[in-house]
Amino acid sequence: MTSLKIFLVEDDSFFGETLKYHLKLNPDFDVHLFKTGKECLDNLFLKPDIICLDFGLPDIKGDVLLKRVHQSNNKIPIIIISGQEDIEVAVNFLKSGARDYIVKNVHTKDILWNSILKIRENLHLINEVEELKEKLEQKFSFENAIIGQSEAIKDVFNKINKSIRSNINVSITGETGTGKEVVASAIHYNSERKNKPFIAVNMAAIPKELVESEFFGHEKGAFTGADTKTIGKFEQANGGTIFLDEIAELDLNLQSKLLRVLQEREVVRLGGTSRIKFDARLIIATHKDLKEEVKKGNFREDLYYRIIGLPIELPPLRERGNDVLLLAKHFIDMFAKENKMKPPVLSKEAKDRLLKYSFPGNIRELKSVMDLACVMCENDEILDYDLTFSSINNTDFFLSEEKTLKEFTHEIIMHYLKKNNNDVLKTARQLDIGKSTIYNLIQATEKSN
């Protein structure tokens, strides 16, 4: 805050002018002096940041004026300045919403100065929080959090819109890297619970023996090493949303305890006896087929029906068409901004190659590819050879991109030639093809280059 607008309401002209002069020594303080309560009320349209009220005004008593100001705007901090040293009067003002109570004496101006500085610091923090909330809402708006225009992603948007209208459980499925936590966050930050906690728990990352303590918390001394009381994830999420990622990894014994907690909407900390109520929306995610897990006996059927709620299936990136290019540009812009560089453009050849690749690692893999391409490219343009695909599953090497049979044949032959140090005879024997086929391919490749 660069400037702080302060209203001084004081009927004693000399005292009022003294306080005004003292406060205006700070160039950031914009001080307005009024002699009556009515003048103060008539000028509230100026939107003061702080109001300092004299308790004994000639037209309106301080307690009445405080109420009328708060009826207009209850967020304005009010400091009461009074000649009365009665503690009961001060307590009543503070109970009524006054931020501070200062007694008139030789120290008043200094105490008032310090009080205003503390309030300014608090207002600054409040403004920062509001700005962060606004940025958070923008970050998790559907347009910013989930990039895409394909029909497959439009169906996801539709289900997200339906999910935020109520507190129904949501189950998100999809391959690894499709953005399940991003969708869960978008649901939370666009719902009525957005100002409450969003607690994400990755089941696959928690050791089996610690899951119960993580979920429900524990009392001091509940087990060896429990030196302090710990609040569990469900308590932390009270009023907000708890997101259980990879829920299919949950042990069967703990599944029964989770079912009971969800049914009763209460937890008991390990080592404790008190039942603690909680109100948290449940969103779960998994890359596995929960129905199949139920059939295999790996997941409880009753828990399945309790948590399934509104199902949202995220499509793999290979089924999202031109969304690949939209996401690629998004990741390029992100990388450029983070590294304070000019965002490179995608060449036509690079775009064609991105559209042909199947992205087994989905969105997560695309981001990795684009980050590296931004580093490798020259002259602010990403060419096709700047794109490096590192498929982990070698059995899918030749199926990772959508190509014609002729293109696949070319790649297979060139792959084995490279592997055999350009030994044509050895490659021909391995692939059971004629030498002339390989020589013709080499000649055609040299001509095209």
GROMACS .gro file of C-alpha atoms in nm:
model
  449
    1MET     CA    1   0.000   0.000   0.000
    2THR     CA    2   0.162   0.327  -0.109
    3SER     CA    3  -0.094   0.563   0.045
    4LEU     CA    4  -0.315   0.521   0.349
    5LYS     CA    5  -0.633   0.729   0.374
    6ILE     CA    6  -0.706   0.814   0.739
    7PHE     CA    7  -1.020   0.982   0.879
    8LEU     CA    8  -0.971   1.171   1.207
    9VAL     CA    9  -1.304   1.253   1.376
   10GLU     CA   10  -1.232   1.493   1.664
   11ASP     CA   11  -1.438   1.793   1.788
   12ASP     CA   12  -1.145   1.947   1.978
   13SER     CA   13  -0.987   2.158   1.703
   14PHE     CA   14  -0.646   2.197   1.870
   15PHE     CA   15  -0.617   1.827   1.959
   16GLY     CA   16  -0.743   1.723   1.615
   17GLU     CA   17  -0.497   1.951   1.431
   18THR     CA   18  -0.214   1.827   1.652
   19LEU     CA   19  -0.287   1.463   1.565
   20LYS     CA   20  -0.331   1.550   1.196
   21TYR     CA   21   0.004   1.734   1.185
   22HIS     CA   22   0.182   1.446   1.357
   23LEU     CA   23   0.036   1.180   1.125
   24LYS     CA   24   0.107   1.382   0.809
   25LEU     CA   25   0.478   1.364   0.893
   26ASN     CA   26   0.450   1.030   0.718
   27PRO     CA   27   0.416   1.116   0.346
   28ASP     CA   28   0.221   0.792   0.292
   29PHE     CA   29  -0.059   0.909   0.524
   30ASP     CA   30  -0.347   1.099   0.359
   31VAL     CA   31  -0.524   1.251   0.664
   32HIS     CA   32  -0.878   1.401   0.660
   33LEU     CA   33  -0.999   1.583   0.976
   34PHE     CA   34  -1.373   1.603   1.062
   35LYS     CA   35  -1.535   1.765   1.366
   36THR     CA   36  -1.864   1.571   1.370
   37GLY     CA   37  -1.987   1.219   1.317
   38LYS     CA   38  -2.216   1.337   1.038
   39GLU     CA   39  -1.922   1.478   0.841
   40CYS     CA   40  -1.751   1.142   0.874
   41LEU     CA   41  -2.057   0.950   0.750
   42ASP     CA   42  -2.112   1.195   0.462
   43ASN     CA   43  -1.757   1.135   0.339
   44LEU     CA   44  -1.744   0.755   0.355
   45PHE     CA   45  -1.767   0.757  -0.025
   46LEU     CA   46  -1.398   0.858  -0.017
   47LYS     CA   47  -1.330   0.503   0.108
   48PRO     CA   48  -1.103   0.557   0.407
   49ASP     CA   49  -0.858   0.283   0.503
   50ILE     CA   50  -0.870   0.366   0.876
   51ILE     CA   51  -1.104   0.580   1.092
   52CYS     CA   52  -0.999   0.730   1.425
   53LEU     CA   53  -1.307   0.827   1.632
   54ASP     CA   54  -1.338   1.051   1.933
   55PHE     CA   55  -1.562   0.886   2.192
   56GLY     CA   56  -1.742   1.207   2.295
   57LEU     CA   57  -1.853   1.376   1.972
   58PRO     CA   58  -2.120   1.652   1.998
   59ASP     CA   59  -2.370   1.498   1.755
   60ILE     CA   60  -2.319   1.119   1.758
   61LYS     CA   61  -2.174   0.911   2.041
   62GLY     CA   62  -1.870   0.702   1.952
   63ASP     CA   63  -2.038   0.361   1.998
   64VAL     CA   64  -2.332   0.462   1.772
   65LEU     CA   65  -2.099   0.604   1.506
   66LEU     CA   66  -1.891   0.285   1.509
   67LYS     CA   67  -2.201   0.077   1.438
   68ARG     CA   68  -2.316   0.308   1.158
   69VAL     CA   69  -1.974   0.301   0.991
   70HIS     CA   70  -1.967  -0.079   1.008
   71GLN     CA   71  -2.317  -0.095   0.863
   72SER     CA   72  -2.173   0.085   0.564
   73ASN     CA   73  -1.848  -0.112   0.552
   74ASN     CA   74  -1.756  -0.355   0.828
   75LYS     CA   75  -1.403  -0.402   0.695
   76ILE     CA   76  -1.283  -0.050   0.788
   77PRO     CA   77  -1.053  -0.067   1.095
   78ILE     CA   78  -1.171   0.180   1.363
   79ILE     CA   79  -0.958   0.322   1.643
   80ILE     CA   80  -1.141   0.478   1.938
   81ILE     CA   81  -0.972   0.779   2.104
   82SER     CA   82  -1.128   0.864   2.440
   83GLY     CA   83  -1.070   1.062   2.756
   84GLN     CA   84  -1.225   0.778   2.958
   85GLU     CA   85  -0.988   0.532   3.122
   86ASP     CA   86  -1.271   0.297   3.220
   87ILE     CA   87  -1.161  -0.057   3.124
   88GLU     CA   88  -1.521  -0.170   3.082
   89VAL     CA   89  -1.583   0.101   2.820
   90ALA     CA   90  -1.271  -0.004   2.630
   91VAL     CA   91  -1.368  -0.374   2.641
   92ASN     CA   92  -1.719  -0.298   2.513
   93PHE     CA   93  -1.577  -0.103   2.219
   94LEU     CA   94  -1.337  -0.384   2.132
   95LYS     CA   95  -1.622  -0.636   2.153
   96SER     CA   96  -1.822  -0.414   1.916
   97GLY     CA   97  -1.550  -0.437   1.652
   98ALA     CA   98  -1.309  -0.152   1.727
   99ARG     CA   99  -0.953  -0.238   1.630
  100ASP     CA  100  -0.794  -0.039   1.916
  101TYR     CA  101  -0.883   0.184   2.212
  102ILE     CA  102  -0.648   0.473   2.299
  103VAL     CA  103  -0.678   0.701   2.602
  104LYS     CA  104  -0.618   1.075   2.551
  105ASN     CA  105  -0.297   1.186   2.720
  106VAL     CA  106   0.049   1.317   2.631
  107HIS     CA  107   0.138   0.985   2.469
  108THR     CA  108  -0.171   0.961   2.247
  109LYS     CA  109  -0.006   1.072   1.923
  110ASP     CA  110   0.277   0.818   1.954
  111ILE     CA  111   0.045   0.531   2.049
  112LEU     CA  112  -0.187   0.625   1.762
  113TRP     CA  113   0.107   0.630   1.520
  114ASN     CA  114   0.212   0.278   1.622
  115SER     CA  115  -0.144   0.149   1.610
  116ILE     CA  116  -0.191   0.280   1.255
  117LEU     CA  117   0.140   0.124   1.143
  118LYS     CA  118   0.028  -0.216   1.277
  119ILE     CA  119  -0.308  -0.185   1.104
  120ARG     CA  120  -0.135  -0.082   0.779
  121GLU     CA  121   0.084  -0.392   0.796
  122ASN     CA  122  -0.224  -0.607   0.853
  123LEU     CA  123  -0.409  -0.441   0.563
  124HIS     CA  124  -0.106  -0.507   0.343
  125LEU     CA  125  -0.117  -0.877   0.434
  126ILE     CA  126  -0.491  -0.890   0.370
  127ASN     CA  127  -0.441  -0.736   0.026
  128GLU     CA  128  -0.165  -0.987  -0.050
  129VAL     CA  129  -0.393  -1.274   0.048
  130GLU     CA  130  -0.673  -1.140  -0.170
  131GLU     CA  131  -0.433  -1.103  -0.463
  132LEU     CA  132  -0.309  -1.459  -0.412
  133LYS     CA  133  -0.666  -1.588  -0.397
  134GLU     CA  134  -0.745  -1.406  -0.720
  135LYS     CA  135  -0.435  -1.549  -0.888
  136LEU     CA  136  -0.523  -1.895  -0.756
  137GLU     CA  137  -0.875  -1.870  -0.896
  138GLN     CA  138  -0.731  -1.758  -1.230
  139LYS     CA  139  -0.476  -2.038  -1.226
  140PHE     CA  140  -0.739  -2.303  -1.167
  141SER     CA  141  -1.008  -2.161  -1.393
  142PHE     CA  142  -1.098  -2.420  -1.654
  143GLU     CA  143  -0.948  -2.206  -1.931
  144ASN     CA  144  -0.607  -2.186  -1.761
  145ALA     CA  145  -0.584  -2.514  -1.573
  146ILE     CA  146  -0.706  -2.748  -1.847
  147ILE     CA  147  -0.586  -2.665  -2.198
  148GLY     CA  148  -0.777  -2.808  -2.493
  149GLN     CA  149  -1.060  -2.779  -2.743
  150SER     CA  150  -1.107  -3.139  -2.855
  151GLU     CA  151  -1.440  -3.315  -2.819
  152ALA     CA  152  -1.283  -3.554  -2.568
  153ILE     CA  153  -1.177  -3.270  -2.337
  154LYS     CA  154  -1.507  -3.084  -2.384
  155ASP     CA  155  -1.680  -3.385  -2.229
  156VAL     CA  156  -1.443  -3.351  -1.930
  157PHE     CA  157  -1.530  -2.979  -1.901
  158ASN     CA  158  -1.900  -3.068  -1.900
  159LYS     CA  159  -1.859  -3.316  -1.614
  160ILE     CA  160  -1.643  -3.076  -1.414
  161ASN     CA  161  -1.915  -2.811  -1.448
  162LYS     CA  162  -2.169  -3.060  -1.316
  163SER     CA  163  -1.943  -3.162  -1.028
  164ILE     CA  164  -1.896  -2.808  -0.889
  165ARG     CA  165  -2.270  -2.755  -0.845
  166SER     CA  166  -2.284  -2.998  -0.553
  167ASN     CA  167  -2.067  -3.184  -0.302
  168ILE     CA  168  -2.096  -3.519  -0.478
  169ASN     CA  169  -1.788  -3.744  -0.461
  170VAL     CA  170  -1.584  -3.742  -0.782
  171SER     CA  171  -1.376  -4.030  -0.919
  172ILE     CA  172  -1.115  -3.942  -1.181
  173THR     CA  173  -0.964  -4.214  -1.399
  174GLY     CA  174  -0.709  -4.204  -1.676
  175GLU     CA  175  -0.360  -4.307  -1.773
  176THR     CA  176  -0.061  -4.181  -1.578
  177GLY     CA  177   0.026  -3.824  -1.677
  178THR     CA  178  -0.320  -3.722  -1.804
  179GLY     CA  179  -0.365  -3.452  -1.537
  180LYS     CA  180  -0.585  -3.610  -1.270
  181GLU     CA  181  -0.463  -3.382  -0.987
  182VAL     CA  182  -0.504  -3.075  -1.210
  183VAL     CA  183  -0.870  -3.167  -1.263
  184ALA     CA  184  -0.921  -3.231  -0.891
  185SER     CA  185  -0.771  -2.889  -0.811
  186ALA     CA  186  -0.990  -2.722  -1.074
  187ILE     CA  187  -1.302  -2.877  -0.920
  188HIS     CA  188  -1.207  -2.761  -0.570
  189TYR     CA  189  -1.104  -2.405  -0.663
  190ASN     CA  190  -1.419  -2.351  -0.867
  191SER     CA  191  -1.654  -2.485  -0.598
  192GLU     CA  192  -1.804  -2.321  -0.289
  193ARG     CA  193  -1.522  -2.482  -0.087
  194LYS     CA  194  -1.248  -2.286  -0.269
  195ASN     CA  195  -1.155  -2.080   0.039
  196LYS     CA  196  -1.100  -2.394   0.247
  197PRO     CA  197  -0.809  -2.643   0.232
  198PHE     CA  198  -0.735  -2.867  -0.065
  199ILE     CA  199  -0.546  -3.166   0.075
  200ALA     CA  200  -0.388  -3.402  -0.180
  201VAL     CA  201  -0.267  -3.746  -0.070
  202ASN     CA  202  -0.074  -3.979  -0.303
  203MET     CA  203  -0.147  -4.330  -0.177
  204ALA     CA  204   0.141  -4.481  -0.373
  205ALA     CA  205   0.391  -4.252  -0.197
  206ILE     CA  206   0.298  -4.339   0.164
  207PRO     CA  207   0.448  -4.649   0.330
  208LYS     CA  208   0.174  -4.897   0.419
  209GLU     CA  209   0.244  -4.879   0.792
  210LEU     CA  210   0.204  -4.499   0.798
  211VAL     CA  211  -0.119  -4.465   0.599
  212GLU     CA  212  -0.353  -4.486   0.898
  213SER     CA  213  -0.158  -4.219   1.088
  214GLU     CA  214  -0.150  -3.996   0.776
  215PHE     CA  215  -0.524  -4.037   0.725
  216PHE     CA  216  -0.654  -4.006   1.077
  217GLY     CA  217  -0.370  -3.854   1.279
  218HIS     CA  218  -0.235  -3.976   1.613
  219GLU     CA  219  -0.208  -3.869   1.975
  220LYS     CA  220   0.123  -3.818   2.152
  221GLY     CA  221   0.265  -4.155   2.258
  222ALA     CA  222   0.033  -4.356   2.032
  223PHE     CA  223   0.333  -4.552   1.903
  224THR     CA  224   0.712  -4.543   1.916
  225GLY     CA  225   0.829  -4.214   1.773
  226ALA     CA  226   0.496  -4.034   1.819
  227ASP     CA  227   0.646  -3.748   2.020
  228THR     CA  228   0.370  -3.498   1.943
  229LYS     CA  229   0.004  -3.498   1.851
  230THR     CA  230  -0.049  -3.499   1.472
  231ILE     CA  231  -0.360  -3.392   1.284
  232GLY     CA  232  -0.457  -3.632   1.004
  233LYS     CA  233  -0.539  -3.544   0.644
  234PHE     CA  234  -0.916  -3.572   0.695
  235GLU     CA  235  -0.909  -3.322   0.981
  236GLN     CA  236  -0.681  -3.091   0.781
  237ALA     CA  237  -0.932  -3.098   0.494
  238ASN     CA  238  -1.228  -3.003   0.714
  239GLY     CA  239  -1.454  -2.766   0.522
  240GLY     CA  240  -1.256  -2.823   0.203
  241THR     CA  241  -1.162  -3.113  -0.022
  242ILE     CA  242  -0.952  -3.425   0.029
  243PHE     CA  243  -0.803  -3.576  -0.286
  244LEU     CA  244  -0.691  -3.940  -0.264
  245ASP     CA  245  -0.470  -4.013  -0.563
  246GLU     CA  246  -0.399  -4.375  -0.669
  247ILE     CA  247  -0.661  -4.504  -0.426
  248ALA     CA  248  -0.639  -4.853  -0.577
  249GLU     CA  249  -0.305  -4.889  -0.393
  250LEU     CA  250  -0.481  -4.879  -0.054
  251ASP     CA  251  -0.447  -5.196   0.154
  252LEU     CA  252  -0.771  -5.400   0.200
  253ASN     CA  253  -0.758  -5.367   0.579
  254LEU     CA  254  -0.733  -4.988   0.553
  255GLN     CA  255  -1.010  -4.985   0.293
  256SER     CA  256  -1.254  -5.107   0.559
  257LYS     CA  257  -1.142  -4.830   0.799
  258LEU     CA  258  -1.174  -4.569   0.524
  259LEU     CA  259  -1.526  -4.693   0.449
  260ARG     CA  260  -1.629  -4.652   0.811
  261VAL     CA  261  -1.483  -4.300   0.826
  262LEU     CA  262  -1.668  -4.198   0.509
  263GLN     CA  263  -1.994  -4.344   0.638
  264GLU     CA  264  -1.974  -4.183   0.983
  265ARG     CA  265  -1.797  -3.861   0.869
  266GLU     CA  266  -1.578  -3.878   1.176
  267VAL     CA  267  -1.226  -3.994   1.267
  268VAL     CA  268  -1.055  -4.124   1.579
  269ARG     CA  269  -0.685  -4.046   1.603
  270LEU     CA  270  -0.451  -4.337   1.669
  271GLY     CA  271  -0.410  -4.370   2.044
  272GLY     CA  272  -0.716  -4.152   2.106
  273THR     CA  273  -1.079  -4.211   2.199
  274SER     CA  274  -1.253  -3.888   2.092
  275ARG     CA  275  -1.460  -3.899   1.774
  276ILE     CA  276  -1.380  -3.595   1.563
  277LYS     CA  277  -1.638  -3.485   1.308
  278PHE     CA  278  -1.521  -3.353   0.973
  279ASP     CA  279  -1.685  -3.211   0.662
  280ALA     CA  280  -1.470  -3.266   0.354
  281ARG     CA  281  -1.554  -3.337  -0.007
  282LEU     CA  282  -1.394  -3.654  -0.144
  283ILE     CA  283  -1.224  -3.673  -0.483
  284ILE     CA  284  -1.038  -3.992  -0.574
  285ALA     CA  285  -0.819  -4.084  -0.869
  286THR     CA  286  -0.659  -4.396  -1.012
  287HIS     CA  287  -0.500  -4.516  -1.335
  288LYS     CA  288  -0.643  -4.864  -1.271
  289ASP     CA  289  -0.989  -4.996  -1.356
  290LEU     CA  290  -1.157  -5.009  -1.014
  291LYS     CA  291  -1.431  -5.243  -1.140
  292GLU     CA  292  -1.165  -5.493  -1.243
  293GLU     CA  293  -0.991  -5.447  -0.908
  294VAL     CA  294  -1.320  -5.530  -0.733
  295LYS     CA  295  -1.362  -5.843  -0.947
  296LYS     CA  296  -1.005  -5.951  -0.864
  297GLY     CA  297  -1.073  -5.904  -0.492
  298ASN     CA  298  -0.820  -5.622  -0.460
  299PHE     CA  299  -1.079  -5.353  -0.381
  300ARG     CA  300  -1.388  -5.364  -0.160
  301GLU     CA  301  -1.715  -5.350  -0.349
  302ASP     CA  302  -1.893  -5.151  -0.075
  303LEU     CA  303  -1.613  -4.891  -0.073
  304TYR     CA  304  -1.626  -4.874  -0.453
  305TYR     CA  305  -1.994  -4.774  -0.447
  306ARG     CA  306  -1.931  -4.530  -0.163
  307ILE     CA  307  -1.658  -4.336  -0.345
  308ILE     CA  308  -1.745  -4.365  -0.715
  309GLY     CA  309  -1.980  -4.062  -0.720
  310LEU     CA  310  -1.949  -3.873  -1.049
  311PRO     CA  311  -1.695  -4.051  -1.272
  312ILE     CA  312  -1.466  -3.841  -1.495
  313GLU     CA  313  -1.244  -4.028  -1.740
  314LEU     CA  314  -0.950  -3.829  -1.875
  315PRO     CA  315  -0.860  -3.913  -2.235
  316PRO     CA  316  -0.498  -3.996  -2.320
  317LEU     CA  317  -0.314  -3.726  -2.512
  318ARG     CA  318  -0.302  -3.939  -2.830
  319GLU     CA  319  -0.684  -3.915  -2.850
  320ARG     CA  320  -0.698  -3.535  -2.818
  321GLY     CA  321  -0.594  -3.432  -3.169
  322ASN     CA  322  -0.474  -3.072  -3.202
  323ASP     CA  323  -0.482  -3.027  -2.823
  324VAL     CA  324  -0.123  -3.151  -2.843
  325LEU     CA  325  -0.021  -2.830  -3.021
  326LEU     CA  326  -0.217  -2.607  -2.781
  327LEU     CA  327  -0.050  -2.775  -2.485
  328ALA     CA  328   0.290  -2.760  -2.652
  329LYS     CA  329   0.259  -2.383  -2.698
  330HIS     CA  330   0.142  -2.350  -2.338
  331PHE     CA  331   0.449  -2.536  -2.209
  332ILE     CA  332   0.679  -2.334  -2.437
  333ASP     CA  333   0.537  -2.008  -2.299
  334MET     CA  334   0.569  -2.136  -1.942
  335PHE     CA  335   0.932  -2.238  -1.990
  336ALA     CA  336   1.018  -1.909  -2.159
  337LYS     CA  337   0.859  -1.706  -1.879
  338GLU     CA  338   1.032  -1.905  -1.605
  339ASN     CA  339   1.368  -1.869  -1.779
  340LYS     CA  340   1.320  -1.507  -1.892
  341MET     CA  341   1.365  -1.584  -2.260
  342LYS     CA  342   1.176  -1.521  -2.581
  343PRO     CA  343   0.936  -1.810  -2.648
  344PRO     CA  344   1.045  -2.004  -2.958
  345VAL     CA  345   0.793  -2.095  -3.229
  346LEU     CA  346   0.713  -2.445  -3.353
  347SER     CA  347   0.809  -2.519  -3.713
  348LYS     CA  348   0.559  -2.700  -3.937
  349GLU     CA  349   0.778  -3.012  -3.932
  350ALA     CA  350   0.790  -3.005  -3.552
  351LYS     CA  351   0.412  -2.971  -3.534
  352ASP     CA  352   0.368  -3.265  -3.773
  353ARG     CA  353   0.599  -3.479  -3.562
  354LEU     CA  354   0.417  -3.389  -3.240
  355LEU     CA  355   0.084  -3.483  -3.395
  356LYS     CA  356   0.217  -3.821  -3.511
  357TYR     CA  357   0.374  -3.921  -3.179
  358SER     CA  358   0.154  -4.125  -2.941
  359PHE     CA  359   0.288  -3.980  -2.610
  360PRO     CA  360   0.277  -4.288  -2.384
  361GLY     CA  361   0.365  -4.055  -2.094
  362ASN     CA  362   0.079  -3.820  -2.187
  363ILE     CA  363   0.083  -3.453  -2.079
  364ARG     CA  364   0.369  -3.505  -1.838
  365GLU     CA  365   0.586  -3.641  -2.122
  366LEU     CA  366   0.483  -3.357  -2.356
  367LYS     CA  367   0.599  -3.098  -2.100
  368SER     CA  368   0.934  -3.272  -2.066
  369VAL     CA  369   0.976  -3.285  -2.445
  370MET     CA  370   0.892  -2.916  -2.489
  371ASP     CA  371   1.119  -2.802  -2.203
  372LEU     CA  372   1.412  -2.982  -2.363
  373ALA     CA  373   1.320  -2.852  -2.711
  374CYS     CA  374   1.329  -2.493  -2.580
  375VAL     CA  375   1.686  -2.555  -2.463
  376MET     CA  376   1.803  -2.735  -2.778
  377CYS     CA  377   1.652  -2.508  -3.044
  378GLU     CA  378   1.836  -2.230  -3.228
  379ASN     CA  379   1.718  -1.896  -3.368
  380ASP     CA  380   1.396  -1.900  -3.161
  381GLU     CA  381   1.246  -2.185  -3.368
  382ILE     CA  382   1.187  -2.545  -3.265
  383LEU     CA  383   1.261  -2.779  -3.555
  384ASP     CA  384   1.160  -3.144  -3.579
  385TYR     CA  385   1.505  -3.270  -3.475
  386ASP     CA  386   1.488  -3.055  -3.157
  387LEU     CA  387   1.213  -3.289  -3.033
  388THR     CA  388   1.356  -3.578  -2.831
  389PHE     CA  389   1.120  -3.865  -2.749
  390SER     CA  390   1.249  -4.103  -2.483
  391SER     CA  391   1.007  -4.392  -2.472
  392ILE     CA  392   1.070  -4.603  -2.161
  393ASN     CA  393   0.900  -4.909  -2.305
  394ASN     CA  394   1.135  -5.026  -2.581
  395THR     CA  395   0.881  -5.275  -2.714
  396ASP     CA  396   0.673  -4.978  -2.830
  397PHE     CA  397   0.966  -4.807  -3.003
  398PHE     CA  398   0.830  -4.835  -3.356
  399LEU     CA  399   0.467  -4.789  -3.250
  400SER     CA  400   0.514  -4.464  -3.061
  401GLU     CA  401   0.428  -4.255  -3.367
  402GLU     CA  402   0.148  -4.281  -3.620
  403LYS     CA  403   0.315  -4.351  -3.956
  404THR     CA  404   0.258  -4.530  -4.285
  405LEU     CA  405   0.391  -4.881  -4.345
  406LYS     CA  406   0.654  -4.732  -4.578
  407GLU     CA  407   0.768  -4.491  -4.307
  408PHE     CA  408   0.784  -4.769  -4.047
  409THR     CA  409   0.982  -4.990  -4.289
  410HIS     CA  410   1.228  -4.707  -4.347
  411GLU     CA  411   1.277  -4.653  -3.974
  412ILE     CA  412   1.321  -5.023  -3.897
  413ILE     CA  413   1.587  -5.067  -4.167
  414MET     CA  414   1.771  -4.749  -4.063
  415HIS     CA  415   1.754  -4.856  -3.698
  416TYR     CA  416   1.920  -5.193  -3.770
  417LEU     CA  417   2.174  -5.036  -4.003
  418LYS     CA  418   2.282  -4.801  -3.727
  419LYS     CA  419   2.284  -5.085  -3.477
  420ASN     CA  420   2.506  -5.292  -3.712
  421ASN     CA  421   2.743  -5.002  -3.790
  422ASN     CA  422   2.605  -4.975  -4.147
  423ASP     CA  423   2.681  -5.341  -4.225
  424VAL     CA  424   2.435  -5.399  -4.514
  425LEU     CA  425   2.490  -5.778  -4.538
  426LYS     CA  426   2.429  -5.836  -4.167
  427THR     CA  427   2.121  -5.613  -4.169
  428ALA     CA  428   1.979  -5.791  -4.474
  429ARG     CA  429   2.023  -6.131  -4.305
  430GLN     CA  430   1.863  -6.012  -3.980
  431LEU     CA  431   1.559  -5.862  -4.155
  432ASP     CA  432   1.540  -6.129  -4.423
  433ILE     CA  433   1.534  -5.877  -4.710
  434GLY     CA  434   1.743  -5.824  -5.019
  435LYS     CA  435   2.062  -5.616  -5.017
  436SER     CA  436   1.931  -5.409  -5.306
  437THR     CA  437   1.636  -5.295  -5.093
  438ILE     CA  438   1.875  -5.154  -4.836
  439TYR     CA  439   2.104  -4.994  -5.097
  440ASN     CA  440   1.805  -4.829  -5.266
  441LEU     CA  441   1.687  -4.697  -4.931
  442ILE     CA  442   2.030  -4.551  -4.853
  443GLN     CA  443   2.047  -4.382  -5.197
  444ALA     CA  444   1.696  -4.238  -5.157
  445THR     CA  445   1.786  -4.105  -4.812
  446GLU     CA  446   2.105  -3.941  -4.942
  447LYS     CA  447   1.917  -3.775  -5.227
  448SER     CA  448   1.648  -3.637  -4.996
  449ASN     CA  449   1.917  -3.488  -4.773
   0.00000   0.00000   0.00000
